[in-house]
Structure formats: structure tokens, C-alpha cells
Short mmCIF file of C-alpha atoms and ligand atoms in Angstrom, two decimals:
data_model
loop_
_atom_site.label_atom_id
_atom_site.label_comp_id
_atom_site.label_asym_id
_atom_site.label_seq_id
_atom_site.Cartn_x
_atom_site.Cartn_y
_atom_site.Cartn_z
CA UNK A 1 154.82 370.41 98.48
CA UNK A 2 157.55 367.68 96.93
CA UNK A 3 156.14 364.66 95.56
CA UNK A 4 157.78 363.06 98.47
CA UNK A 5 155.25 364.28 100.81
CA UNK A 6 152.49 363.41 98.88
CA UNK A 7 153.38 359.90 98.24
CA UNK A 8 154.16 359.69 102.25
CA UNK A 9 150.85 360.65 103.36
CA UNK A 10 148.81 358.56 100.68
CA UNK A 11 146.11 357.25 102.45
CA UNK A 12 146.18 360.31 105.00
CA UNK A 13 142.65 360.95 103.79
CA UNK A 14 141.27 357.10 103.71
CA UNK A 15 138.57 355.93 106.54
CA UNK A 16 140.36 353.90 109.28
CA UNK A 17 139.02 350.83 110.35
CA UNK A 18 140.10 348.37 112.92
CA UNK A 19 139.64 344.98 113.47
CA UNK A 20 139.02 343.71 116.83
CA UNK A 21 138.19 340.82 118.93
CA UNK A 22 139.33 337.50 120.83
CA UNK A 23 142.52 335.72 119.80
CA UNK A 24 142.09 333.75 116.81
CA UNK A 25 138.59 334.28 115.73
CA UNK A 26 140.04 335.35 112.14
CA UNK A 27 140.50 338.97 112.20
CA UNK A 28 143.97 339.03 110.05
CA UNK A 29 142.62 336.20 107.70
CA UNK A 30 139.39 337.97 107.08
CA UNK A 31 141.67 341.30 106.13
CA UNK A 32 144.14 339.21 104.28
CA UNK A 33 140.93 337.04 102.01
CA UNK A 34 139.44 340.39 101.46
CA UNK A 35 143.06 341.45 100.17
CA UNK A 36 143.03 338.71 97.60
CA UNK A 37 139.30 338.42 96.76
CA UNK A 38 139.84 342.36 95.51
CA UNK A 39 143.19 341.80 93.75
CA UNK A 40 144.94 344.03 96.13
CA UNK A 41 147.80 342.06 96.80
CA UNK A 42 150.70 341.30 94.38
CA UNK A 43 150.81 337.75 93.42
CA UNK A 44 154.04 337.34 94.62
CA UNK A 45 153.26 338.05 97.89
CA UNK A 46 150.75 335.15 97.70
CA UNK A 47 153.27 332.66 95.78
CA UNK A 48 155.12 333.98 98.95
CA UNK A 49 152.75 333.21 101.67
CA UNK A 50 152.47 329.63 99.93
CA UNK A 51 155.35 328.79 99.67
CA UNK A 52 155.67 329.44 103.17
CA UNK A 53 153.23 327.33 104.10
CA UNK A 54 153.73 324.38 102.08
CA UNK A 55 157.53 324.29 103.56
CA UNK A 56 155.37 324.66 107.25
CA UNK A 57 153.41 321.51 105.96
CA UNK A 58 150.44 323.92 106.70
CA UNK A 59 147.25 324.72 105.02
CA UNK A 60 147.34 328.28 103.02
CA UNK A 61 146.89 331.17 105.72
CA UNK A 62 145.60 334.13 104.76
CA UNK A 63 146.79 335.76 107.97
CA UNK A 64 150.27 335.47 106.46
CA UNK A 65 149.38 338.35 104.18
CA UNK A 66 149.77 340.78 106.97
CA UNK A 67 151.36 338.54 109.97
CA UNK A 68 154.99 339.72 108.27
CA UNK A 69 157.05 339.05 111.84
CA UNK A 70 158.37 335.76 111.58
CA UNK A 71 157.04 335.61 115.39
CA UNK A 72 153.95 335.86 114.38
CA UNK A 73 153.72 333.00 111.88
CA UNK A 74 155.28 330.96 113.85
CA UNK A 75 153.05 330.98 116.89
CA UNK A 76 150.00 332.02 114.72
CA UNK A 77 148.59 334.87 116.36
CA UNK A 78 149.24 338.87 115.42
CA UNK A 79 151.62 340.33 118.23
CA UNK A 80 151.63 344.18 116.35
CA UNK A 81 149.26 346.12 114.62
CA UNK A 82 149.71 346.09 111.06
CA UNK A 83 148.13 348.73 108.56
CA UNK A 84 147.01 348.42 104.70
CA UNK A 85 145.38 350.87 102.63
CA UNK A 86 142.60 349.01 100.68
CA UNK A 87 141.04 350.61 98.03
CA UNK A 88 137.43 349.31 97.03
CA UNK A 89 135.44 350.24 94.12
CA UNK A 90 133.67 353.17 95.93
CA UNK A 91 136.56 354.57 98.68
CA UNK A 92 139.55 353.98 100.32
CA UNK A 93 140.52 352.67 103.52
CA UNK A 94 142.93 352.31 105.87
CA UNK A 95 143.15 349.13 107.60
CA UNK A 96 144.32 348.43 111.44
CA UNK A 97 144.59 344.74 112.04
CA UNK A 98 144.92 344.59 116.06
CA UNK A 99 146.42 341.61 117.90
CA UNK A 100 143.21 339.56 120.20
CA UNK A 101 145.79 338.21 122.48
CA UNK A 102 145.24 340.25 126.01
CA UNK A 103 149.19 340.07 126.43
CA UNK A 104 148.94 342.94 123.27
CA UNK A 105 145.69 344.71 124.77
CA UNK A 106 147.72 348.06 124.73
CA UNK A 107 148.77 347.72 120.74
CA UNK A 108 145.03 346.82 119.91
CA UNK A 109 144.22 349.81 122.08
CA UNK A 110 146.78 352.43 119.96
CA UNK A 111 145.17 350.91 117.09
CA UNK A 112 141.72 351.34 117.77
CA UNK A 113 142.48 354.95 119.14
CA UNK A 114 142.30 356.43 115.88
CA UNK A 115 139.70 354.33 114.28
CA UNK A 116 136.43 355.67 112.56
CA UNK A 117 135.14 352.19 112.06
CA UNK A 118 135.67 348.98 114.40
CA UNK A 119 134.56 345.39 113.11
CA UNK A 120 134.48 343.00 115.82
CA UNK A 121 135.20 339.65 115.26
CA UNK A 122 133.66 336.22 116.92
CA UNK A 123 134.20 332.73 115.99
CA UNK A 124 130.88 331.05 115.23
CA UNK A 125 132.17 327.69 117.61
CA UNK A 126 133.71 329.26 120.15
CA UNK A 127 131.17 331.87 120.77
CA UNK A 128 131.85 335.25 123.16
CA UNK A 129 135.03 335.39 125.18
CA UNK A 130 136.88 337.55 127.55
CA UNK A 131 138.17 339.74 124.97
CA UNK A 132 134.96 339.99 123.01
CA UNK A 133 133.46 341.72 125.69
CA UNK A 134 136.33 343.80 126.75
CA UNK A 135 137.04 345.33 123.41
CA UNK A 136 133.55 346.18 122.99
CA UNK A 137 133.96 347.87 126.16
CA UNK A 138 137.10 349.84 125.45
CA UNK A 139 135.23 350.70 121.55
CA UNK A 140 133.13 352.46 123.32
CA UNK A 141 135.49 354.36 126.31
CA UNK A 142 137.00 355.46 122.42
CA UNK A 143 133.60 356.91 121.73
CA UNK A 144 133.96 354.37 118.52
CA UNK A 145 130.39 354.48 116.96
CA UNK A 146 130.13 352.96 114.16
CA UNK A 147 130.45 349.19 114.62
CA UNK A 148 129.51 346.15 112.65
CA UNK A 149 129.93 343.00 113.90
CA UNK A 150 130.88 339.97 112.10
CA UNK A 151 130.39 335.83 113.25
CA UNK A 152 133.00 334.40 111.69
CA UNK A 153 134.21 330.68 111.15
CA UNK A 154 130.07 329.99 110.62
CA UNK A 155 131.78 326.84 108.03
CA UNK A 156 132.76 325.45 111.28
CA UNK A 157 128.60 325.23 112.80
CA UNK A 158 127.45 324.46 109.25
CA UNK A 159 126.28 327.80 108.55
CA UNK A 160 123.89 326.86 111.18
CA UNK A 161 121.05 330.38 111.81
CA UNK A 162 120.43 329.30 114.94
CA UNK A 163 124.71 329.67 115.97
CA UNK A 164 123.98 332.91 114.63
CA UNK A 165 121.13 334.19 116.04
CA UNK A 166 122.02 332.97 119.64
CA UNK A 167 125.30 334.96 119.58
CA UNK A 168 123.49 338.26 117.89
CA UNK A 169 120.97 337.81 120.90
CA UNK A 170 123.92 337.56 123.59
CA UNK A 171 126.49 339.90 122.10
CA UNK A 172 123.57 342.16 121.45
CA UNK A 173 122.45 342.90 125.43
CA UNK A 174 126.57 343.28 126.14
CA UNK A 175 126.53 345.85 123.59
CA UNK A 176 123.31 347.53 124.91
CA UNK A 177 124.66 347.85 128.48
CA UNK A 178 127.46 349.73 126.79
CA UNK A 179 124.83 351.98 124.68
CA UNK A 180 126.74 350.39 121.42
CA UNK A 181 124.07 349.89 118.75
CA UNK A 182 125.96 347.70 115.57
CA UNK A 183 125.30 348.75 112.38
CA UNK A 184 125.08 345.14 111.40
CA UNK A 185 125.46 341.91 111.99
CA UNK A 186 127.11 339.38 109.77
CA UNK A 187 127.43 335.81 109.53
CA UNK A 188 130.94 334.57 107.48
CA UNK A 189 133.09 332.28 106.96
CA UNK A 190 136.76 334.65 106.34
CA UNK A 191 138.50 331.83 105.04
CA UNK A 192 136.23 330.61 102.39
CA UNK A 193 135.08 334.16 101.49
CA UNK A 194 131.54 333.64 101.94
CA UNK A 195 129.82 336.62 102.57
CA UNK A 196 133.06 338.57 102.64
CA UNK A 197 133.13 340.38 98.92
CA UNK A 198 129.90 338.65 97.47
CA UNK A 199 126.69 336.92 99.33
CA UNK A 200 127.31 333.32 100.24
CA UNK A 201 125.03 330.65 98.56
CA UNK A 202 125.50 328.78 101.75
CA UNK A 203 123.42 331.12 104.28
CA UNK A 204 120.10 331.23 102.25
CA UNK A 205 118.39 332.26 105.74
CA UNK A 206 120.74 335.12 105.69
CA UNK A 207 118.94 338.56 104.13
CA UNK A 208 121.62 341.13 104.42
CA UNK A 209 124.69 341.86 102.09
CA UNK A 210 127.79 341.06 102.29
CA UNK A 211 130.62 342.50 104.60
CA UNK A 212 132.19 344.58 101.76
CA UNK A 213 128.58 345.94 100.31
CA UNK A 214 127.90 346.85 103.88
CA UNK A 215 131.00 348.56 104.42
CA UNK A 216 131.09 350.79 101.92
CA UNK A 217 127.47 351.28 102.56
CA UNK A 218 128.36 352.92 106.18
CA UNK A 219 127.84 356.37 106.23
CA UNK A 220 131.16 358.08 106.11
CA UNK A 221 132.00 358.95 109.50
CA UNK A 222 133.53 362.28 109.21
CA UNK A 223 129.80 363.70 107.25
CA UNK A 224 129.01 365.68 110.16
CA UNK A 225 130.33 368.88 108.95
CA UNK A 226 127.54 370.55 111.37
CA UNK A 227 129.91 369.81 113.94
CA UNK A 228 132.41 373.09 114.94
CA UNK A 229 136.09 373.14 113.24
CA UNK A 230 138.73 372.05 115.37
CA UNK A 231 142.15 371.11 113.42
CA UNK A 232 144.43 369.89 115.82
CA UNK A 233 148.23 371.59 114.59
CA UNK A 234 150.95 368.48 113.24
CA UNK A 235 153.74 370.83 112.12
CA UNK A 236 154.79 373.83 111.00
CA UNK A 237 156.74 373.91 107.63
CA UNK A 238 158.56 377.10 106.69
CA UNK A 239 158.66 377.29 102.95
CA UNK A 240 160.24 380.75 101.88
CA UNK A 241 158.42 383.65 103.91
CA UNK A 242 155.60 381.41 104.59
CA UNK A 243 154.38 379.41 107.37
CA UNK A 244 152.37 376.46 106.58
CA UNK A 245 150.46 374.73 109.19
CA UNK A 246 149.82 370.84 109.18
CA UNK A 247 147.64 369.39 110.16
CA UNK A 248 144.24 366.92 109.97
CA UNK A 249 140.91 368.41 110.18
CA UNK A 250 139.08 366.78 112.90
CA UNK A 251 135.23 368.02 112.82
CA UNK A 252 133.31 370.68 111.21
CA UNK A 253 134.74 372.78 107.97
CA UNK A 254 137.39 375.38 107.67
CA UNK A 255 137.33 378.08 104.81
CA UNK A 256 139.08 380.14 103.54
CA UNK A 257 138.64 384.09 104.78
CA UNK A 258 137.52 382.43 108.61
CA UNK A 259 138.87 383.93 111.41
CA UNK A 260 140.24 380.91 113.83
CA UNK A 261 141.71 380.97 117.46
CA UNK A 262 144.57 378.67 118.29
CA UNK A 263 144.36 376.93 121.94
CA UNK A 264 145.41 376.99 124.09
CA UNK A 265 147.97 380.29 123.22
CA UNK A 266 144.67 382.10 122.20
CA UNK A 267 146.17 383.58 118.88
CA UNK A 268 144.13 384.33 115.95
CA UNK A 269 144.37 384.36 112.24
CA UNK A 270 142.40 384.66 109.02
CA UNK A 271 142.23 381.80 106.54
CA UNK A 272 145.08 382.53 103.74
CA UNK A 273 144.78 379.47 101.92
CA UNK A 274 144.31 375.71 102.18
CA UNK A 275 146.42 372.99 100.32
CA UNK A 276 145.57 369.51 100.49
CA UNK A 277 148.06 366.80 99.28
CA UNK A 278 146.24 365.70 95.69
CA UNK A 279 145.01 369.08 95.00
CA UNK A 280 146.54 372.40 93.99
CA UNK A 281 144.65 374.90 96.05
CA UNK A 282 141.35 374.99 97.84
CA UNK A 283 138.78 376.83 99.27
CA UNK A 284 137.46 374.63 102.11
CA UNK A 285 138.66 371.10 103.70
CA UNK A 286 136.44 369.59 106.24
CA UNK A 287 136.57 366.56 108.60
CA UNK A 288 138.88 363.82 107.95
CA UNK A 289 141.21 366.17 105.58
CA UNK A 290 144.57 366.24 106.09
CA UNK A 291 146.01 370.10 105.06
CA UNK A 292 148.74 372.41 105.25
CA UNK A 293 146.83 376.29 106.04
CA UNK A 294 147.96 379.51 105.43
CA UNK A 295 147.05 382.63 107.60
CA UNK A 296 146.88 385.84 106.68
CA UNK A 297 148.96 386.76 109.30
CA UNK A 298 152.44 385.06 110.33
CA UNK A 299 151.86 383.94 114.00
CA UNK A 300 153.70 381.61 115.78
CA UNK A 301 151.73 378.72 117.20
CA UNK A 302 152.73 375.32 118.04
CA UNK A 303 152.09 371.40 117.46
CA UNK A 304 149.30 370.16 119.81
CA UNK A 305 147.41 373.81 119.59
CA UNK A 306 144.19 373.38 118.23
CA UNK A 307 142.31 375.67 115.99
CA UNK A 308 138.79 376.31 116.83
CA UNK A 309 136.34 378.98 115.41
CA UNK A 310 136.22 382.24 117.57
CA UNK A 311 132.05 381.16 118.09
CA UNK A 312 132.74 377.81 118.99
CA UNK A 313 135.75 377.28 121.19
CA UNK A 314 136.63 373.81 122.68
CA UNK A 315 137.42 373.49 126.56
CA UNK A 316 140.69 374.08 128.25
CA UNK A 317 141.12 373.44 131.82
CA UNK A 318 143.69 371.93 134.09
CA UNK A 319 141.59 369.39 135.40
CA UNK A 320 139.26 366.66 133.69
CA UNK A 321 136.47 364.46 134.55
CA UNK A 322 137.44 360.88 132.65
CA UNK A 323 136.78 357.37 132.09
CA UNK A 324 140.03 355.16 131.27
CA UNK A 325 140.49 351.60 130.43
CA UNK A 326 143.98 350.79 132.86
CA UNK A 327 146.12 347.82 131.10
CA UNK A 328 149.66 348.93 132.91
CA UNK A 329 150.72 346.14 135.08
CA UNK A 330 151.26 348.17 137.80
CA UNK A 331 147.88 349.39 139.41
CA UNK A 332 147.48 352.75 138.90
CA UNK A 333 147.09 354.80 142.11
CA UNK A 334 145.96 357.99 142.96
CA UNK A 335 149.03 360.52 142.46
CA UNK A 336 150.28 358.43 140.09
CA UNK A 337 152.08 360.08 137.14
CA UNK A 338 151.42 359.82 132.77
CA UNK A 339 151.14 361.26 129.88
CA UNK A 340 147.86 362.16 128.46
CA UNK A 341 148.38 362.57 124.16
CA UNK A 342 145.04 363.58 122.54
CA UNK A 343 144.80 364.72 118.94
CA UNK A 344 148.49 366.11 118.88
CA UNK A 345 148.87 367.38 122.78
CA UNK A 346 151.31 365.48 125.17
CA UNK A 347 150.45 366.71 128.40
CA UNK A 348 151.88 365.30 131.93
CA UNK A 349 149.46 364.61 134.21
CA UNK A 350 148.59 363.56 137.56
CA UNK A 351 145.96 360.71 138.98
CA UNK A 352 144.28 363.63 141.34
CA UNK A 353 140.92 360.73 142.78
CA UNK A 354 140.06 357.47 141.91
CA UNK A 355 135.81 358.00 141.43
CA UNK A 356 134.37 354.74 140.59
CA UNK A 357 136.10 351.31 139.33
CA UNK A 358 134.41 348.96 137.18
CA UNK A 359 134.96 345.12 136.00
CA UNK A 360 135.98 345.93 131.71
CA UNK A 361 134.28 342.35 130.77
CA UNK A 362 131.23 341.74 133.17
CA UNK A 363 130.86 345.58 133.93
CA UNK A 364 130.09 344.95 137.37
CA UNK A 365 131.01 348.23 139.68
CA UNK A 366 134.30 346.84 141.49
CA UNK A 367 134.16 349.53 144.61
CA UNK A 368 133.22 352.90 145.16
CA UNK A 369 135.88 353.60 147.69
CA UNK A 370 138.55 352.14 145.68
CA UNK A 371 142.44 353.72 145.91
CA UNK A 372 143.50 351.97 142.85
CA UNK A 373 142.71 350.48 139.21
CA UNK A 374 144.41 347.43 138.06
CA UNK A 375 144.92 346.60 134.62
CA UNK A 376 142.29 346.00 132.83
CA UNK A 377 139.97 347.78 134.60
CA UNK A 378 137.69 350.86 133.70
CA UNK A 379 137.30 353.59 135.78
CA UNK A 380 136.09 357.16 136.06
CA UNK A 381 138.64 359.45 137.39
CA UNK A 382 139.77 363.02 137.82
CA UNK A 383 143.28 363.98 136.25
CA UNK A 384 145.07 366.72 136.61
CA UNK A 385 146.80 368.16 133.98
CA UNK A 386 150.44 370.14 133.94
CA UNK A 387 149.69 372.48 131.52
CA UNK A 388 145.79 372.82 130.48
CA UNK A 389 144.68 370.60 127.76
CA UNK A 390 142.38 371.43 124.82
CA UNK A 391 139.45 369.31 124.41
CA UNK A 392 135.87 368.54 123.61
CA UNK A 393 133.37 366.56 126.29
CA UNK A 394 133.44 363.13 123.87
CA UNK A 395 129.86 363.06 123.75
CA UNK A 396 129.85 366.39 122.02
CA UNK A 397 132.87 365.90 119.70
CA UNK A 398 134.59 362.47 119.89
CA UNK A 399 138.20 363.29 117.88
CA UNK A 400 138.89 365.68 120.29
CA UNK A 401 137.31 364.06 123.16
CA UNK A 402 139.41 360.84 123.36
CA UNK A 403 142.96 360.39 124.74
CA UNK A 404 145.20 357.94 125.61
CA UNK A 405 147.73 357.37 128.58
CA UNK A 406 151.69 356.79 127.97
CA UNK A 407 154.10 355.80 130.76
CA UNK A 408 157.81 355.33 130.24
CA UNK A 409 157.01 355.56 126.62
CA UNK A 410 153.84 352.86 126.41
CA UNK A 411 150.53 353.30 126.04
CA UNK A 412 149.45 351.90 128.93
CA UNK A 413 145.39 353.54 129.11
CA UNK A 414 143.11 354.72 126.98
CA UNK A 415 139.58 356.25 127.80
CA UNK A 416 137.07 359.71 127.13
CA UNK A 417 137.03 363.30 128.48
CA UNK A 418 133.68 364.21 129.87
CA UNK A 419 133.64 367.33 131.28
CA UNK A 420 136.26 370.18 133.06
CA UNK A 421 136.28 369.80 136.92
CA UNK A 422 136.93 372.40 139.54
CA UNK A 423 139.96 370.66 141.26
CA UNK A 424 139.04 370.03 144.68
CA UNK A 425 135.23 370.33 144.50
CA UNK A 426 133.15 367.36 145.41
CA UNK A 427 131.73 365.96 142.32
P1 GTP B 1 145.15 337.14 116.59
O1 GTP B 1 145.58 338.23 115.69
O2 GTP B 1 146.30 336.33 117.08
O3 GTP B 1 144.28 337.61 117.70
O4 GTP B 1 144.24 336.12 115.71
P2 GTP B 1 143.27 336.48 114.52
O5 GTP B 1 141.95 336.86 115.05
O6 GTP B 1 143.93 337.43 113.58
O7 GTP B 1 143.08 335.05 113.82
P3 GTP B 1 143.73 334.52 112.47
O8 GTP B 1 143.23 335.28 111.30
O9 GTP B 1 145.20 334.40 112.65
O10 GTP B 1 143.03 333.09 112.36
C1 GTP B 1 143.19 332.08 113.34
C2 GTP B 1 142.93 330.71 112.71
O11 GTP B 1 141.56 330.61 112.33
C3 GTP B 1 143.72 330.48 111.42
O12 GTP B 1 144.23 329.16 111.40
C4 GTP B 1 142.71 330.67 110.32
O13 GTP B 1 142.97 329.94 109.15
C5 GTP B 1 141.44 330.20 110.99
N1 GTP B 1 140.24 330.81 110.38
C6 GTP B 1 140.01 332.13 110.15
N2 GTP B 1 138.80 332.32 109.58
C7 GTP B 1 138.26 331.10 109.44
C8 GTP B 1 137.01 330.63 108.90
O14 GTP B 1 136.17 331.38 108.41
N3 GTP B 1 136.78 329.28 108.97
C9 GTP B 1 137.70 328.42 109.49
N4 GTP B 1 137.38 327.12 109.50
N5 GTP B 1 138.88 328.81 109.98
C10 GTP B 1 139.16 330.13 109.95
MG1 MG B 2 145.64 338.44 113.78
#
């Protein structure tokens, strides 16, 4: 491997977290104050960002430190995701800061597709809105589990517990309905820093720790090695005779001597070697590892295969129970026509029934007869699939049990497999 490569996929390994929630409530200035309260910006990006402001006649915005598109200053609000790797004192992270504004619903949704972590953001004032309730929502079509949720702007109610406690007590029942159980949550005020890096002296009533403490608290979310290998293929790099496979270990552990079946070509191999970017040569990489493999034997397999022990094989089938999250402006009809990409697969596929449609911020059930899903609307469906699709039910393995849906090139879905359907039986 060239230096190059390793410098390119720094941060390959980190824990991604996304930051979610209604437009404005603070998510890109409670990245961007968390930035400079850890000394991981440059100082002249900040003597940048101020002097920006000052010319603005505007008070110092923190969101500047990631809002780059001139756009996006000038209206104020994040339009595209933007990523940072953050390093704390204990790990490393990758950060997505999504846009709230429901005009950019899709580019929160690619950004919180890949996520381990999701922080969702409210503003103390203005309490829960419509996009509070719909990202929890499509967190959880992601099979997102590890959540923390953070009242921000609590300078604004006078770091009143009362503000606090009536939004925990809300939010809390929303998140119930959608069997989402928060790790935490936290009162803060982004801008001022309190409670971000260090407890705030101004929330006495307030016994937890601080946002930071309790993120790198959070159990990592790729631990659960119990769970079977599947390493979804990136590329194949030819380097002399030998093949290397790239790729990011999803769940479970691969070492070396195991015998592993691609899917959905079936082929097998023994475990050669493993090289990981930072490190000469190993003998095992498990979840959350990004690797190049060797195999014993020279086979020819293909990006969007996925390797899975010969004991534990995930599911392939044509056709797939699933909930999605629709955000196309177009309805999307039965017969309609996408692209499904999960792990590394791009697979067209086909709307084949429309099961059950449901409201994505009150949850009420919409119809059970309905034809069609308009945007911004869940619903469980059953899509058929042009050539079969490897996959895990989400509840059993969620990296390999989450897709989203393109359409002339956008991401215009998002949602869970459950389970592999018999085509035209009645469910
Ligand atoms: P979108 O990305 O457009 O959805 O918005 P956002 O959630 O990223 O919000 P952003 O960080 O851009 O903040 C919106 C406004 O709220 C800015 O003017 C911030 O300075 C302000 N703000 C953020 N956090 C706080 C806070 O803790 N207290 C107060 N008073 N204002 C805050
Ligand atoms: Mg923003």
C-alpha cells in the first residue's frame, strides 16, 4: 500500500456520528464550538470565520467552521452534509453535520445512512418540531441505535429544569412509539459551551456529564464481535500476482486461515492474509475495520459481493419485505422503478405492493389500501429486486440490513430489510 492510500482513508476506521434535527436548533454550531473548545481547528480558520463575520456586522458563528458554501452563510442554514474527523482524548470520530431544513431531507438521510451514532438536536425555546420527530423516525427505519439527545439553546430559557424536563418527557413517548431508547439526555447551551466539553456551572440541577464525557463514554458500536462476519467487497486491487480485496468489515471477526463464501457468486476462499491501513500485517480485523484480504486462492469476485462465513450465511433473495422513508417528489407507485445500494450492492429494483403507509411525524397509519407513498411518508413494502440482493433482516444485523433508494442519480428513500418474501404470496 502507497502512503497515498493511507493518508486517503485516514479516518476510515473512526466512529461516525451524525447530527440531526430541526432547522436551526444549533447542530453545525455545536460541531463547530466543540471544534474550537478541543483545539481542533487551525486558528486561521477562526481569524477566518471572524473576519467574516465582523465584515457581515454579525455576531461570531461557530457554524461558519463547517458552513464553507458561501450559500450557506449567507442564508444561515447547512444546505450539504459536511464531514470532520475529530479526534478526542480517548478515540476518533468522524463527524456528519446534516442540513435540518426538510428541502435537504434526502442529504441528511445519505448522511445518517452510514452513521453508528446520531445526536439529535432541539432548541430549548422552540421546543419539538416537524423535523424533530421525523428524523427520529427515519433514525430508526436506519436501525440507528445508539442515540443521545441534546436540548440545546437552554441560555435562551435561563437554564430553566423545568424547559428541560418537559421536552425529555415529550420527546421521550415519540421516541418510545418508535422503540428508540436515548442513551442520554442533555441540556446545553452549543454556543456558550456549557455542558459541551466540561459541566456547566449554570445547570446545578443537572447530574449527568457533559456531551463530550458522554460520548466517548458510549459503548463503541461495532463491540459486538459475537455477531457473524460479513465484509461487504469495495475493490479489487491487483498488486503483482496478487489480488487484494477491499473492503470494510461490517459485523463479527475475520481471521486469518477462515474459510469464507462470497454472495451472492457463492465462491469460497481461505484467509491468506489481512492488511489494514496503519498496520503491517494482521491476524484478525473485526467490525468497523477497513482491510485489504488475501485468499489463499485467486478467485474472481466482485464489488458489492459480500463475504460471509460458510456457518453463517446472510440472505439472498429476489424479493424483500421493507420499510422505506419516501422523500422523492413524485409519489412513488407500485411498479415504480430505483435503485436499491446497500453496503456496496446497486441493485435495480421494482415497487412489486404498497403494504401499509404511515404519517413519518405523527405516525398515524395513513391507509391500508393505499396505491402510493408520497414524500415523506413511511411505508412497508415489497420490492423486487433485478438481480438477488445480499442481506441481513436489520433486526438481526443492521450494516447489512439497511439500504437506501436512488432515482436518476438521488437518493430519494431510505428504510430496513426485514425479511425475504415469496413473490406473489399473501403476506
Ligand atoms: P441547519 O443546518 O440549517 O439545519 O441549522 P443548524 O441546526 O446547523 O443551526 P446553526 O448551528 O446554524 O445555528 C442556528 C442559529 O442558532 C445560529 O445563529 C447560532 O448562533 C444559534 N445558536 C446555536 N446554538 C445556540 C445556543 O446554544 N444558544 C443560542 N442563544 N444560540 C445558539
Ligand atoms: Mg447546520
Amino acid at each position: 500500500m502507497t502512503d497515498d492510500r493511507r493518508q486517503t482513508t485516514d479516518g476510515n476506521d473512526a466512529i461516525r456520528i451524525v447530527f440531526v434535527g430541526h432547522v436551526d436548533h444549533g447542530k453545525s454550531t455545536l460541531v463547530g464550538r466543540l471544534l474550537a473548545d478541543t483545539d481542533s481547528v487551525e486558528p486561521a480558520r477562526i481569524k477566518n470565520v471572524e473576519a467574516i463575520c465582523a465584515e457581515r456586522r454579525m455576531k461570531f458563528e461557530y457554524a461558519f467552521l463547517l458552513d464553507a458554501l458561501e450559500e450557506e452563510q449567507d442564508q444561515g442554514i447547512t444546505i450539504d452534509v459536511s464531514q470532520v474527523i475529530f479526534k478526542s482524548k480517548k478515540r476518533q470520530y468522524r463527524i456528519i453535520d446534516a442540513p435540518g431544513h426538510k428541502e435537504f431531507l434526502k442529504n441528511m438521510i445519505s448522511g445518517a445512512s452510514t452513521a453508528d451514532i446520531a445526536i439529535l438536536l432541539i432548541d430549548a425555546e422552540e421546543g419539538l418540531r416537524e423535523q424533530s420527530k421525523r428524523h427520529a423516525t427515519i433514525l430508526s427505519l436506519l436501525g440507528i441505535k445508539t442515540i443521545l439527545i441534546v436540548v440545546n439553546k437552554m441560555d435562551l430559557v435561563d437554564y430553566n429544569q423545568k424547559v428541560f424536563e418537559n421536552i425529555r418527557s415529550e420527546y421521550g413517548k415519540h421516541l418510545a412509539s418508535l422503540k428508540i431508547t436515548p442513551k442520554a439526555f442533555i441540556p446545553l447551551a452549543a454556543y456558550f459551551g456549557e455542558n459541551l466539553v466540561k459541566k456547566s456551572q449554570k445547570m446545578p440541577w443537572y447530574s449527568g456529564k457533559s456531551f463530550l464525557e458522554i460520548l466517548d463514554d458510549l459503548e463503541t458500536p461495532h463491540s459486538s464481535e459475537d455477531k457473524p462476519l460479513r465484509f461487504p467487497l469495495q475493490d479489487v486491487y491487483k498488486f503483482d500476482k496478487q489480488r487484494i480485496l477491499a473492503g470494510r468489515v461490517e459485523s463479527g471477526v475475520m481471521s486469518v486461515g477462515d474459510e469464507i463464501v462470497f454472495l451472492p457468486s457463492r465462491k469460497t476462499g481461505r484467509v491468506r492474509s489481512i492488511e489494514k491501513w496503519h498496520a503491517p500485517v494482521e491476524t484478525k480485523a473485526s467490525a468497523g475495520e477497513s482491510i485489504g484480504l488475501v485468499l489463499e486462492e485467486q478467485i474472481f469476485v466482485e464489488r458489492g459481493e459480500i463475504a460471509c462465513p460458510l456457518s453463517k450465511e446472510a440472505s439472498v433473495s429476489n424479493s424483500v419485505l421493507a420499510n422505506i422513508f419516501w422523500m422523492g417528489n413524485k409519489h412513488l407507485e407500485k411498479g415504480a422503478k430505483c435503485v436499491l445500494k446497500l453496503t456496496t450492492q446497486e441493485i435495480e429494483c421494482v415497487v412489486d405492493s404498497i403494504l401499509k403507509v404511515i404519517n413519518s411525524s405523527t405516525l398515524d397509519e395513513i391507509s391500508k389500501t393505499a396505491r402510493e407513498v408520497a414524500k415523506n411518508e413511511v411505508a412497508e413494502v415489497i420490492l423486487v429486486t433485478k438481480k438477488p440482493v445480499v442481506f441481513d433482516p436489520f433486526e438481526e444485523i443492521t450494516e447489512t440490513g439497511r439500504f437506501v433508494l436512488v432515482e436518476d442519480r438521488q437518493v430519494r428513500g431510505g428504510g430496513i430489510l426485514l425479511k425475504s418474501v415469496e413473490r406473489f404470496s399473501a403476506i
